[in-house]
Amino acid sequence: MNITQYLEKSYTAFHAVENAKNMLEEKGFRALDLGKKQSLKKGDKFYVIKNGSALIAFSIGDLTNYAFNIAESHTDSPALKVKGSLLTDSAEGKRINAERYGGLILHSMLDIPLKIAGRIICKSEKGISALNYASDFCVNIPSVAIHHQPEVNDKLSLNVQVDMQPLLGGSDKELYPLLSSKEIIDADLYCVPAHAPAFCGRNNEFLVSPRIDNLTSAFSSIQAIINANPKGIAVACLFDNEEIGSGTKQGACSSFLKDVLCYINSAMGFGEIEFLSALQNGFALSIDNGHAVHPAHPEKSDVAQKVYLNKGIVIKHHTNYSTDGLSSALIKAMLDKAEICYQDYYNRSDLRCGGTLGLITSSQLAIKACDIGLAQLAMHSATETVGAEDINRMTQCVTAFFQTSFVEVDGGVELR
């Protein structure tokens, strides 16, 4: 599966994890049950799934340095979340009752094809079963014609409950019976952009697609852990619910990552001291995208430090990020050695800055951490833009990260 296929088919976090699992299994990774004892050794490659929407994969290297090299990203993207099964009335048929999930740019969802996708929970012979779902039809949200709101080009105000309810049509009272012949008890469903990724620009230098934030990072992490020959323990984390604060059992604020790391440590026959050493010599790479200089609004970027599409890995600096001078310098040294270009991102000082996974993990594990990503445009839009060349650079970056040891020594850190 290539990047465009992954972006197109990973409609929701559930699909992103399923597709990542399939990529891993094709390369010899196996499912691990944290509730069962098992011995682990060099060369073992496993993955663990939480709630169907988060995944942690790990690969055990030759242990020339016992440390955890953790690359983390997230599987969810802003969307419209479906509120139950009951439909609402309109002059043109039924509409889907939906609410905003994450910091979605609302107007970007107007007048485009949307799929209903996510997870359905159905009755089974022994209880219930959870199934990933994507509709074989599309819905849309028609905007109001300019004749009926002549001021729209000067000022657009959208009410989620009034203006952002997808048009389904028909006269059925409920949504669930339309989706499956199985009896759906409940569901986690979203209305998501349905159009395919496209390469744009005179030389196809831009990749334009839904869900670039943050499935480009998830894809690169999975590709890297498949390709890498780690010296320690390579760990790829695909968390869910970053867009709404990460405070779920499958989010970065949960014990999911620490549980997996503790399991690895115990299953390899190590104790608490070895675990603390593996964290001390470990590193967490938080991978989420940053804002490129906008072609129409360069004033939105920092007055001095700017990042651009296709100019390399973005190292992100802000009090909301886990990056500090040491972690930034270590990643730059690693990238220099791998001959991968990079650029420093700083937020404009009078604009708000989002947060990522890095601070959560670095505080939970007391581990060195750095926030990186790709430069992109139109973040949280239904269709986002990233530099086509930067996709491969990120895979190369994470691969190099998994193959590097960051060993604490007196007076500093050695890269081995």
XYZ file of C-alpha atoms in Angstrom:
416
model
C 0.000 0.000 0.000
C 1.423 3.388 -0.978
C 0.762 6.766 0.611
C -2.102 7.779 -1.679
C -3.872 4.461 -1.133
C -3.404 4.775 2.614
C -4.796 8.312 2.666
C -7.752 7.449 0.463
C -8.800 4.228 2.209
C -8.134 5.239 5.817
C -11.411 7.111 6.209
C -11.316 7.010 10.004
C -8.951 5.961 12.794
C -10.452 2.465 12.637
C -9.561 2.123 8.959
C -6.114 3.664 9.475
C -5.308 1.006 12.080
C -6.730 -1.826 9.986
C -4.646 -0.769 6.993
C -1.528 -0.376 9.147
C -2.106 -3.835 10.618
C -2.346 -5.341 7.137
C 0.905 -3.642 6.091
C 2.657 -4.988 9.193
C 1.355 -8.524 8.834
C 2.538 -8.666 5.230
C 6.055 -8.077 6.574
C 5.967 -10.654 9.352
C 4.626 -8.696 12.337
C 2.278 -10.682 14.583
C -0.492 -9.721 16.989
C 0.451 -9.679 20.683
C -1.954 -10.266 23.563
C -0.854 -8.223 26.598
C -2.934 -10.507 28.812
C -0.801 -13.570 28.060
C 2.770 -14.242 29.173
C 5.302 -14.604 26.417
C 9.082 -14.485 26.044
C 10.546 -11.974 23.606
C 13.939 -11.972 21.915
C 16.020 -10.281 19.234
C 14.257 -10.230 15.875
C 10.721 -10.423 17.253
C 8.189 -8.112 15.616
C 4.743 -7.593 17.104
C 1.837 -5.180 17.204
C -0.922 -4.446 19.729
C -4.279 -2.824 18.917
C -6.395 -0.874 21.393
C -10.114 -0.257 20.748
C -9.637 -0.848 17.008
C -8.381 2.716 16.525
C -4.893 2.801 18.100
C -1.894 0.584 17.365
C 1.590 0.080 18.776
C 4.127 -1.939 16.772
C 7.598 -2.848 17.950
C 10.687 -4.501 16.524
C 13.479 -5.856 18.735
C 16.963 -5.131 17.433
C 20.346 -6.582 18.324
C 20.349 -4.690 21.655
C 23.778 -3.112 21.240
C 21.951 -0.448 23.222
C 18.869 -1.423 25.225
C 16.662 1.608 24.755
C 13.225 2.505 23.471
C 13.162 4.605 20.297
C 9.529 5.688 20.069
C 7.925 7.323 17.022
C 4.393 8.486 17.715
C 1.636 9.883 15.527
C -2.154 9.847 15.536
C -4.852 8.190 13.461
C -7.769 10.606 13.854
C -8.551 13.689 11.755
C -11.160 16.451 12.187
C -14.542 15.407 10.807
C -18.267 15.466 11.471
C -19.325 12.823 14.004
C -22.710 11.170 13.505
C -25.083 11.508 16.480
C -26.950 8.200 16.726
C -29.330 6.646 14.229
C -32.286 9.042 14.120
C -32.437 11.285 11.047
C -33.796 14.806 10.811
C -36.259 16.245 8.305
C -35.601 18.721 5.513
C -37.373 19.894 2.378
C -35.133 17.635 0.252
C -35.321 14.516 2.413
C -33.584 13.318 5.526
C -30.402 14.785 6.964
C -27.809 13.146 9.202
C -27.580 14.608 12.679
C -23.890 15.396 13.213
C -21.534 17.345 15.457
C -18.016 18.643 14.980
C -15.124 16.345 15.886
C -11.885 18.252 16.439
C -10.894 21.634 15.032
C -12.502 21.180 11.633
C -12.573 24.057 9.115
C -16.322 23.877 8.608
C -16.659 25.540 5.209
C -14.194 23.066 3.687
C -16.817 20.319 4.105
C -19.450 22.085 2.017
C -20.354 20.826 -1.478
C -17.961 17.867 -1.521
C -18.743 14.131 -1.480
C -18.676 12.634 2.003
C -18.697 9.007 3.068
C -20.252 7.653 6.236
C -17.455 5.656 7.837
C -16.221 4.302 11.134
C -17.244 1.328 13.251
C -20.597 -0.406 13.673
C -21.427 -2.567 16.694
C -23.729 -5.438 15.728
C -25.493 -8.303 17.467
C -23.790 -11.670 17.108
C -24.547 -15.201 18.254
C -22.467 -14.811 21.413
C -22.897 -11.106 22.108
C -21.709 -8.266 19.929
C -19.156 -7.773 17.161
C -17.378 -4.617 16.025
C -16.967 -4.128 12.282
C -15.271 -1.383 10.332
C -17.640 0.304 7.928
C -17.558 2.672 4.960
C -20.687 3.456 2.970
C -20.886 2.542 -0.716
C -22.694 5.833 -1.323
C -21.872 9.465 -0.631
C -23.722 12.318 1.023
C -23.035 16.052 0.886
C -23.727 19.364 2.592
C -25.067 21.896 0.063
C -24.037 25.475 0.711
C -26.483 28.377 0.441
C -26.456 30.026 -3.000
C -24.814 33.440 -3.257
C -28.160 34.879 -4.415
C -29.569 34.079 -0.975
C -26.585 35.382 0.995
C -24.845 38.063 -1.094
C -22.528 38.910 1.788
C -21.081 35.385 1.875
C -17.791 36.312 0.182
C -17.144 38.966 2.815
C -18.325 37.100 5.881
C -19.272 33.454 6.363
C -20.756 32.234 9.614
C -21.743 28.579 9.928
C -23.787 26.965 12.679
C -22.904 23.283 13.046
C -26.431 22.191 13.976
C -28.071 24.239 11.214
C -25.597 24.424 8.340
C -23.418 21.320 8.667
C -25.888 18.433 8.607
C -25.199 16.113 5.620
C -28.079 15.558 3.183
C -28.972 11.869 2.960
C -32.307 12.101 1.145
C -35.165 9.615 1.276
C -37.802 9.278 3.945
C -36.376 6.675 6.317
C -36.478 7.554 9.997
C -33.229 5.865 11.017
C -29.729 5.627 9.574
C -28.475 2.311 10.942
C -30.882 0.013 9.008
C -29.667 1.644 5.775
C -26.043 0.738 6.438
C -26.134 -3.009 7.069
C -28.405 -6.024 7.029
C -27.002 -6.840 10.479
C -28.734 -5.426 13.546
C -26.645 -2.414 14.572
C -26.839 -1.745 18.306
C -24.649 1.354 18.248
C -21.810 2.849 16.231
C -18.869 5.249 16.039
C -19.524 6.887 12.684
C -18.255 10.003 10.944
C -18.929 11.897 7.750
C -15.542 12.212 6.075
C -14.212 13.529 2.743
C -14.547 10.858 0.065
C -12.418 12.238 -2.762
C -9.124 10.672 -3.764
C -5.674 12.211 -3.215
C -4.146 14.045 -6.163
C -0.727 15.350 -7.095
C -0.940 19.013 -8.093
C 1.424 21.716 -9.345
C 3.329 22.123 -12.584
C 5.648 19.254 -11.687
C 3.285 17.318 -9.406
C 5.228 18.706 -6.482
C 2.248 18.950 -4.118
C 0.162 16.136 -2.652
C -3.404 17.293 -2.022
C -5.599 14.975 0.026
C -7.913 14.508 2.986
C -6.316 13.380 6.259
C -2.744 14.465 5.521
C -2.723 15.534 9.182
C -1.736 13.072 10.507
C -1.844 9.958 8.346
C 1.327 10.947 6.495
C 3.115 10.559 9.842
C 1.374 7.269 10.644
C 2.251 5.866 7.220
C 5.892 6.927 7.511
C 6.149 5.346 10.966
C 4.761 2.017 9.766
C 6.996 2.000 6.689
C 10.006 2.835 8.849
C 9.466 0.094 11.426
C 9.046 -2.395 8.584
C 12.290 -1.279 6.909
C 14.520 -0.516 9.905
C 17.229 -2.633 11.488
C 17.013 -1.223 15.023
C 19.857 -1.280 17.523
C 17.462 -1.201 20.453
C 13.654 -1.463 20.584
C 11.898 0.395 17.769
C 8.359 1.394 18.710
C 5.775 2.919 16.365
C 2.737 4.349 18.172
C -0.428 5.293 16.324
C -2.668 6.886 18.954
C -6.304 7.907 18.519
C -8.157 11.037 19.680
C -5.299 13.541 19.499
C -7.681 15.989 17.843
C -9.856 16.054 20.983
C -7.153 16.020 23.644
C -5.884 12.393 23.788
C -7.758 11.689 27.025
C -9.129 8.246 26.135
C -7.998 4.650 26.729
C -6.659 4.643 23.149
C -5.156 8.130 23.384
C -1.660 9.256 24.330
C -2.794 10.268 27.838
C -3.649 6.656 28.628
C -1.350 3.937 29.990
C -1.327 2.141 26.613
C 2.263 2.964 25.649
C 3.708 2.386 29.111
C 1.830 -0.914 29.394
C 3.400 -2.146 26.154
C 6.891 -0.983 27.136
C 6.602 -2.679 30.539
C 5.431 -5.885 28.857
C 8.420 -5.847 26.476
C 10.832 -5.264 29.349
C 9.375 -8.085 31.450
C 9.054 -10.530 28.526
C 12.751 -10.039 27.777
C 13.649 -10.971 31.325
C 14.644 -7.486 32.461
C 13.762 -5.750 35.718
C 12.930 -2.239 36.893
C 16.492 -0.897 36.693
C 16.888 -2.043 33.092
C 13.530 -0.446 32.273
C 14.601 2.893 33.717
C 17.886 2.656 31.788
C 15.997 1.931 28.552
C 13.980 5.098 29.103
C 17.012 7.146 30.081
C 18.800 6.183 26.877
C 15.591 6.250 24.860
C 14.003 8.932 22.747
C 10.442 9.846 21.756
C 9.835 11.399 18.357
C 6.443 13.109 18.202
C 5.496 13.352 14.527
C 2.756 15.795 13.558
C 2.771 18.402 10.842
C 3.562 22.129 11.004
C 2.383 25.190 9.103
C 4.189 26.075 5.889
C 4.324 29.696 4.741
C 0.969 30.365 3.091
C 1.212 31.729 -0.468
C -1.517 34.313 0.174
C -0.728 35.090 3.808
C 3.002 34.928 4.581
C 2.344 37.299 7.498
C 0.807 34.367 9.405
C 4.269 32.815 9.787
C 7.012 33.851 12.162
C 8.788 37.035 11.111
C 12.182 35.290 10.929
C 11.837 31.487 11.091
C 9.776 30.116 8.197
C 9.238 26.624 6.785
C 8.295 25.646 3.243
C 6.823 22.713 1.340
C 9.406 20.296 -0.065
C 12.239 21.816 1.988
C 12.657 18.956 4.432
C 11.736 17.713 7.895
C 10.289 20.366 10.197
C 11.691 20.521 13.738
C 8.997 22.210 15.814
C 9.851 24.665 18.613
C 7.265 26.077 21.038
C 6.322 25.828 24.693
C 3.477 23.532 23.562
C 6.021 21.095 22.105
C 8.449 18.693 23.755
C 11.435 19.967 21.758
C 14.295 21.520 23.715
C 17.769 22.552 22.648
C 19.281 19.139 23.382
C 16.629 17.025 21.669
C 16.596 19.340 18.641
C 20.381 19.166 18.339
C 20.336 15.365 18.543
C 17.755 15.049 15.775
C 19.655 17.532 13.617
C 22.854 15.522 14.088
C 20.998 12.357 13.128
C 19.497 14.005 10.031
C 22.868 15.430 9.005
C 24.400 11.971 9.232
C 21.580 10.534 7.103
C 21.841 13.466 4.646
C 18.200 14.440 5.135
C 17.413 18.151 4.904
C 15.475 19.868 7.689
C 14.135 23.255 8.793
C 13.211 24.871 12.108
C 9.629 25.910 12.811
C 8.661 28.631 15.274
C 5.116 29.903 15.668
C 4.349 33.584 15.134
C 4.369 34.971 18.675
C 0.915 36.586 18.557
C -0.928 33.521 17.190
C -2.111 30.440 19.094
C -0.173 27.218 18.693
C -1.605 23.718 18.805
C -0.281 20.921 20.965
C 0.901 17.421 20.067
C 1.750 14.075 21.629
C 5.326 14.902 22.595
C 4.687 16.680 25.889
C 2.345 13.916 27.029
C 4.845 11.123 26.426
C 7.898 13.004 27.677
C 6.131 13.819 30.960
C 4.734 10.298 31.437
C 8.028 8.507 30.741
C 10.583 11.218 31.604
C 12.205 10.518 28.238
C 14.055 12.761 25.781
C 11.612 13.991 23.169
C 11.373 16.139 20.065
C 8.433 17.288 17.951
C 8.872 17.051 14.188
C 6.618 16.896 11.140
C 6.109 17.936 7.563
C 5.379 21.453 6.364
C 1.779 21.583 5.182
C -0.969 23.989 4.172
C -4.688 24.079 5.022
C -4.332 22.138 8.264
C -7.699 20.766 9.486
C -9.350 21.396 6.135
C -11.261 18.652 4.345
C -8.413 18.797 1.806
C -4.850 19.542 2.916
C -1.597 20.116 1.030
C 1.918 18.807 1.632
C 5.136 18.648 -0.393
C 5.349 15.397 -2.365
C 9.121 15.100 -1.845
C 8.782 15.428 1.909
C 6.760 12.198 2.264
C 9.758 9.997 1.450
C 12.004 12.192 3.585
C 9.869 11.493 6.626
C 10.032 7.739 6.082
C 13.811 8.029 5.755
C 13.927 10.179 8.895
C 11.994 7.715 11.062
C 13.989 4.791 9.669
C 17.238 6.562 10.600
C 15.782 7.320 14.033
C 15.012 3.637 14.689
C 18.571 2.752 13.656
C 20.251 5.307 15.946
C 21.224 4.893 19.589
C 21.128 7.969 21.833
C 23.362 6.986 24.744
C 23.750 9.276 27.737
C 27.386 9.769 28.750
C 29.088 12.183 31.102
C 28.564 15.646 29.729
C 26.226 14.773 26.875
C 24.656 12.214 24.573
C 26.390 10.042 21.987
C 24.790 9.012 18.691
C 25.772 5.468 17.798
